[in-house]
Amino acid sequence: MLSKEDQRRFEQITRQLRESDPQFFARLDQRARARRGRYLMLLTIVLWASLPALTVLAGRLAGAVCAVVLMANAGLMWRFRRRWL
């Protein structure tokens, strides 16, 4: 944890860097979006892989819940999609 003075100094340095090098902050934003996309993709793979076993072991209701979560995940992936080059 930073002290209040250290936190204030850090915010001041961040503000100066944002003003002096906006391209740097744009790259950081792109990395954060890519990380979010990787997590959504990982969640999709895990859910699809576990759906048959979950349905067999826990029943149709659990499979239906998993399917609803997959649909919500697909919606999030669509919402935060980005172009793959």
mmCIF file with all atom_site columns, C-alpha atoms in Angstrom:
data_model
loop_
_atom_site.group_PDB
_atom_site.id
_atom_site.type_symbol
_atom_site.label_atom_id
_atom_site.label_alt_id
_atom_site.label_comp_id
_atom_site.label_asym_id
_atom_site.label_entity_id
_atom_site.label_seq_id
_atom_site.pdbx_PDB_ins_code
_atom_site.Cartn_x
_atom_site.Cartn_y
_atom_site.Cartn_z
_atom_site.occupancy
_atom_site.B_iso_or_equiv
_atom_site.pdbx_formal_charge
_atom_site.auth_seq_id
_atom_site.auth_comp_id
_atom_site.auth_asym_id
_atom_site.auth_atom_id
_atom_site.pdbx_PDB_model_num
ATOM 1  C CA . MET A 1 1  ? 0.000   0.000   0.000   1.00 0.00 ? 1  MET A CA 1
ATOM 2  C CA . LEU A 1 2  ? 1.176   3.464   -0.839  1.00 0.00 ? 2  LEU A CA 1
ATOM 3  C CA . SER A 1 3  ? 0.980   6.316   1.597   1.00 0.00 ? 3  SER A CA 1
ATOM 4  C CA . LYS A 1 4  ? -1.204  9.273   0.691   1.00 0.00 ? 4  LYS A CA 1
ATOM 5  C CA . GLU A 1 5  ? 1.830   11.273  -0.339  1.00 0.00 ? 5  GLU A CA 1
ATOM 6  C CA . ASP A 1 6  ? 3.172   8.438   -2.509  1.00 0.00 ? 6  ASP A CA 1
ATOM 7  C CA . GLN A 1 7  ? -0.258  7.941   -4.074  1.00 0.00 ? 7  GLN A CA 1
ATOM 8  C CA . ARG A 1 8  ? -0.523  11.665  -4.845  1.00 0.00 ? 8  ARG A CA 1
ATOM 9  C CA . ARG A 1 9  ? 2.963   11.632  -6.407  1.00 0.00 ? 9  ARG A CA 1
ATOM 10 C CA . PHE A 1 10 ? 2.119   8.537   -8.455  1.00 0.00 ? 10 PHE A CA 1
ATOM 11 C CA . GLU A 1 11 ? -1.040  10.187  -9.793  1.00 0.00 ? 11 GLU A CA 1
ATOM 12 C CA . GLN A 1 12 ? 0.947   13.305  -10.660 1.00 0.00 ? 12 GLN A CA 1
ATOM 13 C CA . ILE A 1 13 ? 3.522   11.254  -12.586 1.00 0.00 ? 13 ILE A CA 1
ATOM 14 C CA . THR A 1 14 ? 0.735   9.349   -14.344 1.00 0.00 ? 14 THR A CA 1
ATOM 15 C CA . ARG A 1 15 ? -0.995  12.573  -15.362 1.00 0.00 ? 15 ARG A CA 1
ATOM 16 C CA . GLN A 1 16 ? 2.248   14.009  -16.726 1.00 0.00 ? 16 GLN A CA 1
ATOM 17 C CA . LEU A 1 17 ? 2.962   10.843  -18.683 1.00 0.00 ? 17 LEU A CA 1
ATOM 18 C CA . ARG A 1 18 ? -0.576  10.779  -20.094 1.00 0.00 ? 18 ARG A CA 1
ATOM 19 C CA . GLU A 1 19 ? -0.167  14.367  -21.315 1.00 0.00 ? 19 GLU A CA 1
ATOM 20 C CA . SER A 1 20 ? 3.341   13.895  -22.693 1.00 0.00 ? 20 SER A CA 1
ATOM 21 C CA . ASP A 1 21 ? 2.891   10.454  -24.317 1.00 0.00 ? 21 ASP A CA 1
ATOM 22 C CA . PRO A 1 22 ? -0.736  9.667   -25.218 1.00 0.00 ? 22 PRO A CA 1
ATOM 23 C CA . GLN A 1 23 ? 0.353   6.809   -27.503 1.00 0.00 ? 23 GLN A CA 1
ATOM 24 C CA . PHE A 1 24 ? 1.750   4.961   -24.495 1.00 0.00 ? 24 PHE A CA 1
ATOM 25 C CA . PHE A 1 25 ? -1.617  5.076   -22.756 1.00 0.00 ? 25 PHE A CA 1
ATOM 26 C CA . ALA A 1 26 ? -3.363  3.961   -25.941 1.00 0.00 ? 26 ALA A CA 1
ATOM 27 C CA . ARG A 1 27 ? -1.113  0.886   -26.031 1.00 0.00 ? 27 ARG A CA 1
ATOM 28 C CA . LEU A 1 28 ? -1.882  0.149   -22.376 1.00 0.00 ? 28 LEU A CA 1
ATOM 29 C CA . ASP A 1 29 ? -5.604  0.367   -23.107 1.00 0.00 ? 29 ASP A CA 1
ATOM 30 C CA . GLN A 1 30 ? -5.237  -2.086  -25.998 1.00 0.00 ? 30 GLN A CA 1
ATOM 31 C CA . ARG A 1 31 ? -3.404  -4.542  -23.713 1.00 0.00 ? 31 ARG A CA 1
ATOM 32 C CA . ALA A 1 32 ? -6.201  -4.344  -21.138 1.00 0.00 ? 32 ALA A CA 1
ATOM 33 C CA . ARG A 1 33 ? -8.805  -5.068  -23.827 1.00 0.00 ? 33 ARG A CA 1
ATOM 34 C CA . ALA A 1 34 ? -6.771  -8.018  -25.109 1.00 0.00 ? 34 ALA A CA 1
ATOM 35 C CA . ARG A 1 35 ? -6.525  -9.417  -21.580 1.00 0.00 ? 35 ARG A CA 1
ATOM 36 C CA . ARG A 1 36 ? -10.302 -9.172  -21.161 1.00 0.00 ? 36 ARG A CA 1
ATOM 37 C CA . GLY A 1 37 ? -10.767 -10.972 -24.475 1.00 0.00 ? 37 GLY A CA 1
ATOM 38 C CA . ARG A 1 38 ? -8.443  -13.772 -23.394 1.00 0.00 ? 38 ARG A CA 1
ATOM 39 C CA . TYR A 1 39 ? -10.383 -14.262 -20.156 1.00 0.00 ? 39 TYR A CA 1
ATOM 40 C CA . LEU A 1 40 ? -13.685 -14.420 -22.017 1.00 0.00 ? 40 LEU A CA 1
ATOM 41 C CA . MET A 1 41 ? -12.251 -16.918 -24.480 1.00 0.00 ? 41 MET A CA 1
ATOM 42 C CA . LEU A 1 42 ? -10.855 -19.052 -21.652 1.00 0.00 ? 42 LEU A CA 1
ATOM 43 C CA . LEU A 1 43 ? -14.245 -18.988 -19.910 1.00 0.00 ? 43 LEU A CA 1
ATOM 44 C CA . THR A 1 44 ? -15.925 -20.075 -23.134 1.00 0.00 ? 44 THR A CA 1
ATOM 45 C CA . ILE A 1 45 ? -13.570 -23.026 -23.601 1.00 0.00 ? 45 ILE A CA 1
ATOM 46 C CA . VAL A 1 46 ? -13.964 -24.166 -20.001 1.00 0.00 ? 46 VAL A CA 1
ATOM 47 C CA . LEU A 1 47 ? -17.749 -23.898 -20.127 1.00 0.00 ? 47 LEU A CA 1
ATOM 48 C CA . TRP A 1 48 ? -18.071 -25.761 -23.429 1.00 0.00 ? 48 TRP A CA 1
ATOM 49 C CA . ALA A 1 49 ? -15.718 -28.486 -22.209 1.00 0.00 ? 49 ALA A CA 1
ATOM 50 C CA . SER A 1 50 ? -17.591 -28.929 -18.933 1.00 0.00 ? 50 SER A CA 1
ATOM 51 C CA . LEU A 1 51 ? -21.124 -28.712 -20.334 1.00 0.00 ? 51 LEU A CA 1
ATOM 52 C CA . PRO A 1 52 ? -21.542 -32.422 -21.258 1.00 0.00 ? 52 PRO A CA 1
ATOM 53 C CA . ALA A 1 53 ? -20.052 -33.684 -18.004 1.00 0.00 ? 53 ALA A CA 1
ATOM 54 C CA . LEU A 1 54 ? -22.042 -31.200 -15.971 1.00 0.00 ? 54 LEU A CA 1
ATOM 55 C CA . THR A 1 55 ? -25.250 -32.215 -17.700 1.00 0.00 ? 55 THR A CA 1
ATOM 56 C CA . VAL A 1 56 ? -24.605 -35.921 -17.125 1.00 0.00 ? 56 VAL A CA 1
ATOM 57 C CA . LEU A 1 57 ? -23.444 -35.584 -13.516 1.00 0.00 ? 57 LEU A CA 1
ATOM 58 C CA . ALA A 1 58 ? -25.676 -32.790 -12.236 1.00 0.00 ? 58 ALA A CA 1
ATOM 59 C CA . GLY A 1 59 ? -28.705 -33.065 -14.468 1.00 0.00 ? 59 GLY A CA 1
ATOM 60 C CA . ARG A 1 60 ? -30.516 -31.081 -17.075 1.00 0.00 ? 60 ARG A CA 1
ATOM 61 C CA . LEU A 1 61 ? -31.079 -28.038 -14.870 1.00 0.00 ? 61 LEU A CA 1
ATOM 62 C CA . ALA A 1 62 ? -27.332 -27.596 -14.331 1.00 0.00 ? 62 ALA A CA 1
ATOM 63 C CA . GLY A 1 63 ? -26.782 -28.041 -18.067 1.00 0.00 ? 63 GLY A CA 1
ATOM 64 C CA . ALA A 1 64 ? -29.422 -25.414 -18.774 1.00 0.00 ? 64 ALA A CA 1
ATOM 65 C CA . VAL A 1 65 ? -27.790 -22.994 -16.319 1.00 0.00 ? 65 VAL A CA 1
ATOM 66 C CA . CYS A 1 66 ? -24.430 -23.602 -17.973 1.00 0.00 ? 66 CYS A CA 1
ATOM 67 C CA . ALA A 1 67 ? -26.000 -22.970 -21.379 1.00 0.00 ? 67 ALA A CA 1
ATOM 68 C CA . VAL A 1 68 ? -27.466 -19.669 -20.157 1.00 0.00 ? 68 VAL A CA 1
ATOM 69 C CA . VAL A 1 69 ? -24.047 -18.640 -18.829 1.00 0.00 ? 69 VAL A CA 1
ATOM 70 C CA . LEU A 1 70 ? -22.540 -19.551 -22.221 1.00 0.00 ? 70 LEU A CA 1
ATOM 71 C CA . MET A 1 71 ? -25.098 -17.350 -23.960 1.00 0.00 ? 71 MET A CA 1
ATOM 72 C CA . ALA A 1 72 ? -24.291 -14.445 -21.621 1.00 0.00 ? 72 ALA A CA 1
ATOM 73 C CA . ASN A 1 73 ? -20.597 -15.018 -22.288 1.00 0.00 ? 73 ASN A CA 1
ATOM 74 C CA . ALA A 1 74 ? -21.238 -14.995 -26.028 1.00 0.00 ? 74 ALA A CA 1
ATOM 75 C CA . GLY A 1 75 ? -23.065 -11.695 -25.598 1.00 0.00 ? 75 GLY A CA 1
ATOM 76 C CA . LEU A 1 76 ? -20.118 -10.229 -23.705 1.00 0.00 ? 76 LEU A CA 1
ATOM 77 C CA . MET A 1 77 ? -17.694 -11.470 -26.336 1.00 0.00 ? 77 MET A CA 1
ATOM 78 C CA . TRP A 1 78 ? -19.847 -9.880  -29.032 1.00 0.00 ? 78 TRP A CA 1
ATOM 79 C CA . ARG A 1 79 ? -20.041 -6.635  -27.049 1.00 0.00 ? 79 ARG A CA 1
ATOM 80 C CA . PHE A 1 80 ? -16.279 -6.410  -26.493 1.00 0.00 ? 80 PHE A CA 1
ATOM 81 C CA . ARG A 1 81 ? -15.201 -7.901  -29.803 1.00 0.00 ? 81 ARG A CA 1
ATOM 82 C CA . ARG A 1 82 ? -12.249 -6.508  -31.635 1.00 0.00 ? 82 ARG A CA 1
ATOM 83 C CA . ARG A 1 83 ? -10.781 -7.152  -35.020 1.00 0.00 ? 83 ARG A CA 1
ATOM 84 C CA . TRP A 1 84 ? -8.242  -9.936  -35.329 1.00 0.00 ? 84 TRP A CA 1
ATOM 85 C CA . LEU A 1 85 ? -5.606  -9.168  -37.903 1.00 0.00 ? 85 LEU A CA 1
#
